[in-house]
Amino acid sequence: MVSRVIPVDPFDLIIFGGTGDLARRKILPALFRRYCAGQIPQEARIIGAARRTQDADAYRAFVADAIKEFTTPRHCEDGTLDGFLSCLDYVAVDALGDAGWQELSAKITGDRVRAYYFSVGPRLFGPLAKRTKAHGMVNDQTRIVVEKPFGHDLDSAKALNATLADHFQESQIYRIDHYLGKETVQNLMAVRFGNMLFEPLWNSQYVDHIQITVAESVGVGGRGEYYDRAGAMRDMMQNHLMQLLCLIAMEPPAKFDPDAVRDEKLKVIRALDPVEPHHIVRGQYLARDGEAEEHPSYREAVGNPRSTTESYIALRTQISNWRWAGTPFYLRTGKRLKARSSVINVMFKDAPHSIFGADAGRHANVLSIRLQPNEGITLKVTIKEPGQGGMRLVDVPLDMSFAEALGPEGQDPPDAYERLIMDVVRGNQTLFMRGDEVEAAWAWTDPVIAGWEARGDVPKPYESGSTGPGDAELLIKRDGRHWQGINP
Ligand code: NAD
């Protein structure tokens, strides 16, 4: 398969927070990989803007180190890195004061796309937006990119939206949820809306229920302090799992256009039922025997021995609309689970009548869409068990790995940040969350959290490396169903 890279026009990208962890690990390596792929022209300017006082050469050395650390060697061909570094510049600015702004604005000239990446904490969004505007750095091709978390609850999300709206139009605001930039997440739309096969069956008449699992094998790592204030509900469920739910459940948009897609996603969120208290299970991981030093328990990892924040959540919800009325959606996500695995399982109903008699057992089709690792699709189909002895049925997988099916290009798709940053430059908002979408997601999330806080609910312990707390099994078993395995 031939690689199709369409170069973008020269642009200015200003990374506020250009010396931070996110810039170092994700943004700058992603830009470098796009440069290597021939998508970023030599005339592009990438300007790091952060508190640290240093000159452009020191910044280039910092970026070179980041690229060496976070990209694979084959991306670092001789000469390419120097070419990329020559696109870079640096200005020390203070988001909360006047220092550096004149120097920065003097560098940003010309009639080209200007993207301001706010890779800083949300408290700086307002001050940065205000100063960017006040220093005349905004033209009609200006975009701003803001990182998650977008708010801590509905009120804070509304306040952030209002702050940004004081200075920028919604069409200029790109709220990143990097999950949406993953190749396989976009494939959800291709699979659903590019194939006649699935769509006629994609409703409560044929689908028994849907399971969405985003399991991580790692713990909270160095993010303990932030994570303990957020928990799995805010950190994963409100954004990543909600986005997956939207893509799997939404109506076909009239076209693949940013607002058409986002309108349909918003309708799903607004049709979500409130979650009943007995449909929520929260958990907190324990250290495994003998591993406490290397892999501490959640409470140790966050340094809060009385923490009641969840590192795991499973819940059941429903979508009150014509397509999905009565179909449960089971969602679960957690840290330190058995394997790193993100998968959506569409569990079809049994055939209405078995011509093979009761002895043939139950055999429902399952469509599994694997988002990571080993991205691909498996369809479980029922066939006859070979040999004599009557009509015995057996379920076998029709298994497709995208990497195998697509060849070399499928094995090395651009990562989420590469795709999303290029979408910002091209002005395509399809894979970014709109303000009303974020607010609707918080409006659904807030009462769930308020409910368990009012009840004084304490997360159930679960052992690291397991599939989560036992109660999560009961959550689905009570309905006569079971979770699909969490497999690497
Ligand atoms: P960080 O603390 O490593 O870096 C913060 C950056 O902001 C630094 O470059 C610093 O110089 C700059 N900064 C701070 N105060 C400033 C000021 N007054 N004026 C100018 N610059 C200032 O943070 P990070 O981990 O890079 O995260 C940045 C944002 O991205 C945060 O909102 C975070 O929640 C979000 N985020 C980070 C990650 C990640 O993997 N690190 C992932 C998702 C989202």
mmCIF file with all atom_site columns, N, CA and C and ligand atoms in Angstrom, residues 16-23 25-26 49-52 90 93-96 118-125 128 147-149 178 223 226 417, ligand 1:
data_model
loop_
_atom_site.group_PDB
_atom_site.id
_atom_site.type_symbol
_atom_site.label_atom_id
_atom_site.label_alt_id
_atom_site.label_comp_id
_atom_site.label_asym_id
_atom_site.label_entity_id
_atom_site.label_seq_id
_atom_site.pdbx_PDB_ins_code
_atom_site.Cartn_x
_atom_site.Cartn_y
_atom_site.Cartn_z
_atom_site.occupancy
_atom_site.B_iso_or_equiv
_atom_site.pdbx_formal_charge
_atom_site.auth_seq_id
_atom_site.auth_comp_id
_atom_site.auth_asym_id
_atom_site.auth_atom_id
_atom_site.pdbx_PDB_model_num
ATOM   1   N N   . PHE A 1 16  ? 2.856  26.856 24.004 1.00 0.00 ? 16  PHE A N   1
ATOM   2   C CA  . PHE A 1 16  ? 2.969  27.358 25.369 1.00 0.00 ? 16  PHE A CA  1
ATOM   3   C C   . PHE A 1 16  ? 3.144  26.135 26.271 1.00 0.00 ? 16  PHE A C   1
ATOM   4   N N   . GLY A 1 17  ? 4.121  26.174 27.138 1.00 0.00 ? 17  GLY A N   1
ATOM   5   C CA  . GLY A 1 17  ? 4.448  24.960 27.896 1.00 0.00 ? 17  GLY A CA  1
ATOM   6   C C   . GLY A 1 17  ? 5.377  24.068 27.093 1.00 0.00 ? 17  GLY A C   1
ATOM   7   N N   . GLY A 1 18  ? 6.137  24.679 26.178 1.00 0.00 ? 18  GLY A N   1
ATOM   8   C CA  . GLY A 1 18  ? 7.000  23.916 25.260 1.00 0.00 ? 18  GLY A CA  1
ATOM   9   C C   . GLY A 1 18  ? 8.164  23.210 25.929 1.00 0.00 ? 18  GLY A C   1
ATOM   10  N N   . THR A 1 19  ? 8.382  23.460 27.238 1.00 0.00 ? 19  THR A N   1
ATOM   11  C CA  . THR A 1 19  ? 9.435  22.726 27.954 1.00 0.00 ? 19  THR A CA  1
ATOM   12  C C   . THR A 1 19  ? 8.836  21.665 28.875 1.00 0.00 ? 19  THR A C   1
ATOM   13  N N   . GLY A 1 20  ? 7.526  21.517 28.856 1.00 0.00 ? 20  GLY A N   1
ATOM   14  C CA  . GLY A 1 20  ? 6.850  20.613 29.797 1.00 0.00 ? 20  GLY A CA  1
ATOM   15  C C   . GLY A 1 20  ? 6.922  19.153 29.368 1.00 0.00 ? 20  GLY A C   1
ATOM   16  N N   . ASP A 1 21  ? 6.367  18.322 30.223 1.00 0.00 ? 21  ASP A N   1
ATOM   17  C CA  . ASP A 1 21  ? 6.398  16.881 30.019 1.00 0.00 ? 21  ASP A CA  1
ATOM   18  C C   . ASP A 1 21  ? 5.631  16.465 28.756 1.00 0.00 ? 21  ASP A C   1
ATOM   19  N N   . LEU A 1 22  ? 4.468  17.046 28.574 1.00 0.00 ? 22  LEU A N   1
ATOM   20  C CA  . LEU A 1 22  ? 3.649  16.668 27.419 1.00 0.00 ? 22  LEU A CA  1
ATOM   21  C C   . LEU A 1 22  ? 4.340  17.062 26.106 1.00 0.00 ? 22  LEU A C   1
ATOM   22  N N   . ALA A 1 23  ? 4.918  18.266 26.091 1.00 0.00 ? 23  ALA A N   1
ATOM   23  C CA  . ALA A 1 23  ? 5.616  18.723 24.886 1.00 0.00 ? 23  ALA A CA  1
ATOM   24  C C   . ALA A 1 23  ? 6.785  17.788 24.578 1.00 0.00 ? 23  ALA A C   1
ATOM   25  N N   . ARG A 1 25  ? 7.324  14.595 25.612 1.00 0.00 ? 25  ARG A N   1
ATOM   26  C CA  . ARG A 1 25  ? 7.026  13.184 25.341 1.00 0.00 ? 25  ARG A CA  1
ATOM   27  C C   . ARG A 1 25  ? 6.142  12.975 24.125 1.00 0.00 ? 25  ARG A C   1
ATOM   28  N N   . LYS A 1 26  ? 5.261  13.936 23.873 1.00 0.00 ? 26  LYS A N   1
ATOM   29  C CA  . LYS A 1 26  ? 4.250  13.695 22.833 1.00 0.00 ? 26  LYS A CA  1
ATOM   30  C C   . LYS A 1 26  ? 4.297  14.701 21.683 1.00 0.00 ? 26  LYS A C   1
ATOM   31  N N   . ALA A 1 49  ? 7.357  28.188 23.900 1.00 0.00 ? 49  ALA A N   1
ATOM   32  C CA  . ALA A 1 49  ? 7.165  29.384 24.734 1.00 0.00 ? 49  ALA A CA  1
ATOM   33  C C   . ALA A 1 49  ? 6.858  28.888 26.144 1.00 0.00 ? 49  ALA A C   1
ATOM   34  N N   . ALA A 1 50  ? 7.759  29.171 27.052 1.00 0.00 ? 50  ALA A N   1
ATOM   35  C CA  . ALA A 1 50  ? 7.563  28.691 28.424 1.00 0.00 ? 50  ALA A CA  1
ATOM   36  C C   . ALA A 1 50  ? 8.338  29.598 29.375 1.00 0.00 ? 50  ALA A C   1
ATOM   37  N N   . ARG A 1 51  ? 8.274  29.244 30.658 1.00 0.00 ? 51  ARG A N   1
ATOM   38  C CA  . ARG A 1 51  ? 8.880  30.131 31.661 1.00 0.00 ? 51  ARG A CA  1
ATOM   39  C C   . ARG A 1 51  ? 10.405 30.145 31.627 1.00 0.00 ? 51  ARG A C   1
ATOM   40  N N   . ARG A 1 52  ? 10.969 28.982 31.308 1.00 0.00 ? 52  ARG A N   1
ATOM   41  C CA  . ARG A 1 52  ? 12.432 28.853 31.410 1.00 0.00 ? 52  ARG A CA  1
ATOM   42  C C   . ARG A 1 52  ? 13.150 29.870 30.510 1.00 0.00 ? 52  ARG A C   1
ATOM   43  N N   . TYR A 1 90  ? 12.551 29.663 20.155 1.00 0.00 ? 90  TYR A N   1
ATOM   44  C CA  . TYR A 1 90  ? 12.108 29.663 21.559 1.00 0.00 ? 90  TYR A CA  1
ATOM   45  C C   . TYR A 1 90  ? 12.010 31.091 22.083 1.00 0.00 ? 90  TYR A C   1
ATOM   46  N N   . VAL A 1 93  ? 8.334  33.274 27.997 1.00 0.00 ? 93  VAL A N   1
ATOM   47  C CA  . VAL A 1 93  ? 7.187  34.173 28.259 1.00 0.00 ? 93  VAL A CA  1
ATOM   48  C C   . VAL A 1 93  ? 6.594  33.828 29.625 1.00 0.00 ? 93  VAL A C   1
ATOM   49  N N   . ASP A 1 94  ? 5.932  34.814 30.184 1.00 0.00 ? 94  ASP A N   1
ATOM   50  C CA  . ASP A 1 94  ? 5.206  34.576 31.427 1.00 0.00 ? 94  ASP A CA  1
ATOM   51  C C   . ASP A 1 94  ? 3.712  34.713 31.121 1.00 0.00 ? 94  ASP A C   1
ATOM   52  N N   . ALA A 1 95  ? 2.998  33.616 31.279 1.00 0.00 ? 95  ALA A N   1
ATOM   53  C CA  . ALA A 1 95  ? 1.560  33.643 30.977 1.00 0.00 ? 95  ALA A CA  1
ATOM   54  C C   . ALA A 1 95  ? 0.825  34.629 31.875 1.00 0.00 ? 95  ALA A C   1
ATOM   55  N N   . LEU A 1 96  ? 1.403  34.902 33.040 1.00 0.00 ? 96  LEU A N   1
ATOM   56  C CA  . LEU A 1 96  ? 0.699  35.742 34.020 1.00 0.00 ? 96  LEU A CA  1
ATOM   57  C C   . LEU A 1 96  ? 1.245  37.170 34.069 1.00 0.00 ? 96  LEU A C   1
ATOM   58  N N   . PHE A 1 118 ? -1.935 25.249 23.979 1.00 0.00 ? 118 PHE A N   1
ATOM   59  C CA  . PHE A 1 118 ? -1.878 25.572 25.412 1.00 0.00 ? 118 PHE A CA  1
ATOM   60  C C   . PHE A 1 118 ? -1.528 24.298 26.189 1.00 0.00 ? 118 PHE A C   1
ATOM   61  N N   . SER A 1 119 ? -0.245 23.933 26.163 1.00 0.00 ? 119 SER A N   1
ATOM   62  C CA  . SER A 1 119 ? 0.181  22.706 26.859 1.00 0.00 ? 119 SER A CA  1
ATOM   63  C C   . SER A 1 119 ? 0.601  23.073 28.286 1.00 0.00 ? 119 SER A C   1
ATOM   64  N N   . VAL A 1 120 ? -0.345 23.634 29.004 1.00 0.00 ? 120 VAL A N   1
ATOM   65  C CA  . VAL A 1 120 ? -0.119 24.141 30.368 1.00 0.00 ? 120 VAL A CA  1
ATOM   66  C C   . VAL A 1 120 ? -1.356 23.779 31.187 1.00 0.00 ? 120 VAL A C   1
ATOM   67  N N   . GLY A 1 121 ? -1.277 23.985 32.478 1.00 0.00 ? 121 GLY A N   1
ATOM   68  C CA  . GLY A 1 121 ? -2.445 23.719 33.318 1.00 0.00 ? 121 GLY A CA  1
ATOM   69  C C   . GLY A 1 121 ? -3.600 24.648 32.945 1.00 0.00 ? 121 GLY A C   1
ATOM   70  N N   . PRO A 1 122 ? -4.852 24.206 33.178 1.00 0.00 ? 122 PRO A N   1
ATOM   71  C CA  . PRO A 1 122 ? -6.026 24.979 32.751 1.00 0.00 ? 122 PRO A CA  1
ATOM   72  C C   . PRO A 1 122 ? -6.119 26.372 33.367 1.00 0.00 ? 122 PRO A C   1
ATOM   73  N N   . ARG A 1 123 ? -5.468 26.597 34.519 1.00 0.00 ? 123 ARG A N   1
ATOM   74  C CA  . ARG A 1 123 ? -5.575 27.931 35.126 1.00 0.00 ? 123 ARG A CA  1
ATOM   75  C C   . ARG A 1 123 ? -4.884 28.973 34.247 1.00 0.00 ? 123 ARG A C   1
ATOM   76  N N   . LEU A 1 124 ? -4.023 28.516 33.329 1.00 0.00 ? 124 LEU A N   1
ATOM   77  C CA  . LEU A 1 124 ? -3.337 29.473 32.455 1.00 0.00 ? 124 LEU A CA  1
ATOM   78  C C   . LEU A 1 124 ? -4.062 29.689 31.125 1.00 0.00 ? 124 LEU A C   1
ATOM   79  N N   . PHE A 1 125 ? -5.119 28.926 30.869 1.00 0.00 ? 125 PHE A N   1
ATOM   80  C CA  . PHE A 1 125 ? -5.818 29.075 29.574 1.00 0.00 ? 125 PHE A CA  1
ATOM   81  C C   . PHE A 1 125 ? -6.299 30.513 29.387 1.00 0.00 ? 125 PHE A C   1
ATOM   82  N N   . LEU A 1 128 ? -3.469 33.135 28.996 1.00 0.00 ? 128 LEU A N   1
ATOM   83  C CA  . LEU A 1 128 ? -2.803 32.988 27.691 1.00 0.00 ? 128 LEU A CA  1
ATOM   84  C C   . LEU A 1 128 ? -3.699 33.494 26.564 1.00 0.00 ? 128 LEU A C   1
ATOM   85  N N   . GLU A 1 147 ? -5.626 21.179 26.246 1.00 0.00 ? 147 GLU A N   1
ATOM   86  C CA  . GLU A 1 147 ? -5.419 19.792 26.665 1.00 0.00 ? 147 GLU A CA  1
ATOM   87  C C   . GLU A 1 147 ? -6.450 19.373 27.691 1.00 0.00 ? 147 GLU A C   1
ATOM   88  N N   . LYS A 1 148 ? -6.606 18.090 27.830 1.00 0.00 ? 148 LYS A N   1
ATOM   89  C CA  . LYS A 1 148 ? -7.415 17.584 28.933 1.00 0.00 ? 148 LYS A CA  1
ATOM   90  C C   . LYS A 1 148 ? -6.618 17.708 30.229 1.00 0.00 ? 148 LYS A C   1
ATOM   91  N N   . PRO A 1 149 ? -7.121 17.790 31.417 1.00 0.00 ? 149 PRO A N   1
ATOM   92  C CA  . PRO A 1 149 ? -8.551 17.688 31.674 1.00 0.00 ? 149 PRO A CA  1
ATOM   93  C C   . PRO A 1 149 ? -9.268 18.998 31.365 1.00 0.00 ? 149 PRO A C   1
ATOM   94  N N   . HIS A 1 178 ? -6.869 12.783 23.212 1.00 0.00 ? 178 HIS A N   1
ATOM   95  C CA  . HIS A 1 178 ? -5.980 12.089 22.272 1.00 0.00 ? 178 HIS A CA  1
ATOM   96  C C   . HIS A 1 178 ? -6.557 10.740 21.845 1.00 0.00 ? 178 HIS A C   1
ATOM   97  N N   . ARG A 1 223 ? 1.684  10.325 38.354 1.00 0.00 ? 223 ARG A N   1
ATOM   98  C CA  . ARG A 1 223 ? 0.564  11.282 38.319 1.00 0.00 ? 223 ARG A CA  1
ATOM   99  C C   . ARG A 1 223 ? -0.297 11.194 39.578 1.00 0.00 ? 223 ARG A C   1
ATOM   100 N N   . TYR A 1 226 ? -2.379 14.320 40.957 1.00 0.00 ? 226 TYR A N   1
ATOM   101 C CA  . TYR A 1 226 ? -3.499 14.683 40.077 1.00 0.00 ? 226 TYR A CA  1
ATOM   102 C C   . TYR A 1 226 ? -4.577 13.592 40.109 1.00 0.00 ? 226 TYR A C   1
ATOM   103 N N   . TYR A 1 417 ? -1.250 12.008 18.480 1.00 0.00 ? 417 TYR A N   1
ATOM   104 C CA  . TYR A 1 417 ? -0.837 13.414 18.478 1.00 0.00 ? 417 TYR A CA  1
ATOM   105 C C   . TYR A 1 417 ? -0.419 13.867 17.078 1.00 0.00 ? 417 TYR A C   1
HETATM 106 P P1  . NAD B 2 .   ? 4.439  20.367 33.039 1.00 0.00 ? 1   NAD B P1  1
HETATM 107 O O1  . NAD B 2 .   ? 4.283  20.831 34.435 1.00 0.00 ? 1   NAD B O1  1
HETATM 108 O O2  . NAD B 2 .   ? 5.465  19.326 32.732 1.00 0.00 ? 1   NAD B O2  1
HETATM 109 O O3  . NAD B 2 .   ? 4.796  21.629 32.118 1.00 0.00 ? 1   NAD B O3  1
HETATM 110 C C1  . NAD B 2 .   ? 4.154  22.850 32.274 1.00 0.00 ? 1   NAD B C1  1
HETATM 111 C C2  . NAD B 2 .   ? 4.684  23.851 31.249 1.00 0.00 ? 1   NAD B C2  1
HETATM 112 O O4  . NAD B 2 .   ? 4.000  25.079 31.467 1.00 0.00 ? 1   NAD B O4  1
HETATM 113 C C3  . NAD B 2 .   ? 6.185  24.159 31.381 1.00 0.00 ? 1   NAD B C3  1
HETATM 114 O O5  . NAD B 2 .   ? 6.714  24.309 30.078 1.00 0.00 ? 1   NAD B O5  1
HETATM 115 C C4  . NAD B 2 .   ? 6.196  25.500 32.082 1.00 0.00 ? 1   NAD B C4  1
HETATM 116 O O6  . NAD B 2 .   ? 7.315  26.333 31.761 1.00 0.00 ? 1   NAD B O6  1
HETATM 117 C C5  . NAD B 2 .   ? 4.936  26.130 31.552 1.00 0.00 ? 1   NAD B C5  1
HETATM 118 N N1  . NAD B 2 .   ? 4.433  27.161 32.466 1.00 0.00 ? 1   NAD B N1  1
HETATM 119 C C6  . NAD B 2 .   ? 3.992  27.001 33.738 1.00 0.00 ? 1   NAD B C6  1
HETATM 120 N N2  . NAD B 2 .   ? 3.650  28.207 34.277 1.00 0.00 ? 1   NAD B N2  1
HETATM 121 C C7  . NAD B 2 .   ? 3.874  29.128 33.304 1.00 0.00 ? 1   NAD B C7  1
HETATM 122 C C8  . NAD B 2 .   ? 3.707  30.533 33.224 1.00 0.00 ? 1   NAD B C8  1
HETATM 123 N N3  . NAD B 2 .   ? 3.258  31.257 34.245 1.00 0.00 ? 1   NAD B N3  1
HETATM 124 N N4  . NAD B 2 .   ? 4.029  31.139 32.074 1.00 0.00 ? 1   NAD B N4  1
HETATM 125 C C9  . NAD B 2 .   ? 4.496  30.446 31.026 1.00 0.00 ? 1   NAD B C9  1
HETATM 126 N N5  . NAD B 2 .   ? 4.656  29.115 31.028 1.00 0.00 ? 1   NAD B N5  1
HETATM 127 C C10 . NAD B 2 .   ? 4.367  28.466 32.156 1.00 0.00 ? 1   NAD B C10 1
HETATM 128 O O7  . NAD B 2 .   ? 2.997  19.930 32.543 1.00 0.00 ? 1   NAD B O7  1
HETATM 129 P P2  . NAD B 2 .   ? 2.624  18.853 31.400 1.00 0.00 ? 1   NAD B P2  1
HETATM 130 O O8  . NAD B 2 .   ? 2.658  17.495 31.987 1.00 0.00 ? 1   NAD B O8  1
HETATM 131 O O9  . NAD B 2 .   ? 3.429  19.117 30.175 1.00 0.00 ? 1   NAD B O9  1
HETATM 132 O O10 . NAD B 2 .   ? 1.087  19.174 31.158 1.00 0.00 ? 1   NAD B O10 1
HETATM 133 C C11 . NAD B 2 .   ? 0.620  20.302 30.439 1.00 0.00 ? 1   NAD B C11 1
HETATM 134 C C12 . NAD B 2 .   ? -0.888 20.195 30.297 1.00 0.00 ? 1   NAD B C12 1
HETATM 135 O O11 . NAD B 2 .   ? -1.213 19.031 29.557 1.00 0.00 ? 1   NAD B O11 1
HETATM 136 C C13 . NAD B 2 .   ? -1.624 20.045 31.625 1.00 0.00 ? 1   NAD B C13 1
HETATM 137 O O12 . NAD B 2 .   ? -2.862 20.704 31.522 1.00 0.00 ? 1   NAD B O12 1
HETATM 138 C C14 . NAD B 2 .   ? -1.835 18.554 31.751 1.00 0.00 ? 1   NAD B C14 1
HETATM 139 O O13 . NAD B 2 .   ? -2.958 18.246 32.541 1.00 0.00 ? 1   NAD B O13 1
HETATM 140 C C15 . NAD B 2 .   ? -2.080 18.187 30.302 1.00 0.00 ? 1   NAD B C15 1
HETATM 141 N N6  . NAD B 2 .   ? -1.767 16.799 29.973 1.00 0.00 ? 1   NAD B N6  1
HETATM 142 C C16 . NAD B 2 .   ? -0.546 16.281 30.199 1.00 0.00 ? 1   NAD B C16 1
HETATM 143 C C17 . NAD B 2 .   ? -0.272 14.969 29.848 1.00 0.00 ? 1   NAD B C17 1
HETATM 144 C C18 . NAD B 2 .   ? 1.100  14.382 30.028 1.00 0.00 ? 1   NAD B C18 1
HETATM 145 O O14 . NAD B 2 .   ? 1.280  13.233 29.610 1.00 0.00 ? 1   NAD B O14 1
HETATM 146 N N7  . NAD B 2 .   ? 2.041  15.077 30.590 1.00 0.00 ? 1   NAD B N7  1
HETATM 147 C C19 . NAD B 2 .   ? -1.263 14.173 29.276 1.00 0.00 ? 1   NAD B C19 1
HETATM 148 C C20 . NAD B 2 .   ? -2.521 14.729 29.036 1.00 0.00 ? 1   NAD B C20 1
HETATM 149 C C21 . NAD B 2 .   ? -2.749 16.039 29.385 1.00 0.00 ? 1   NAD B C21 1
#
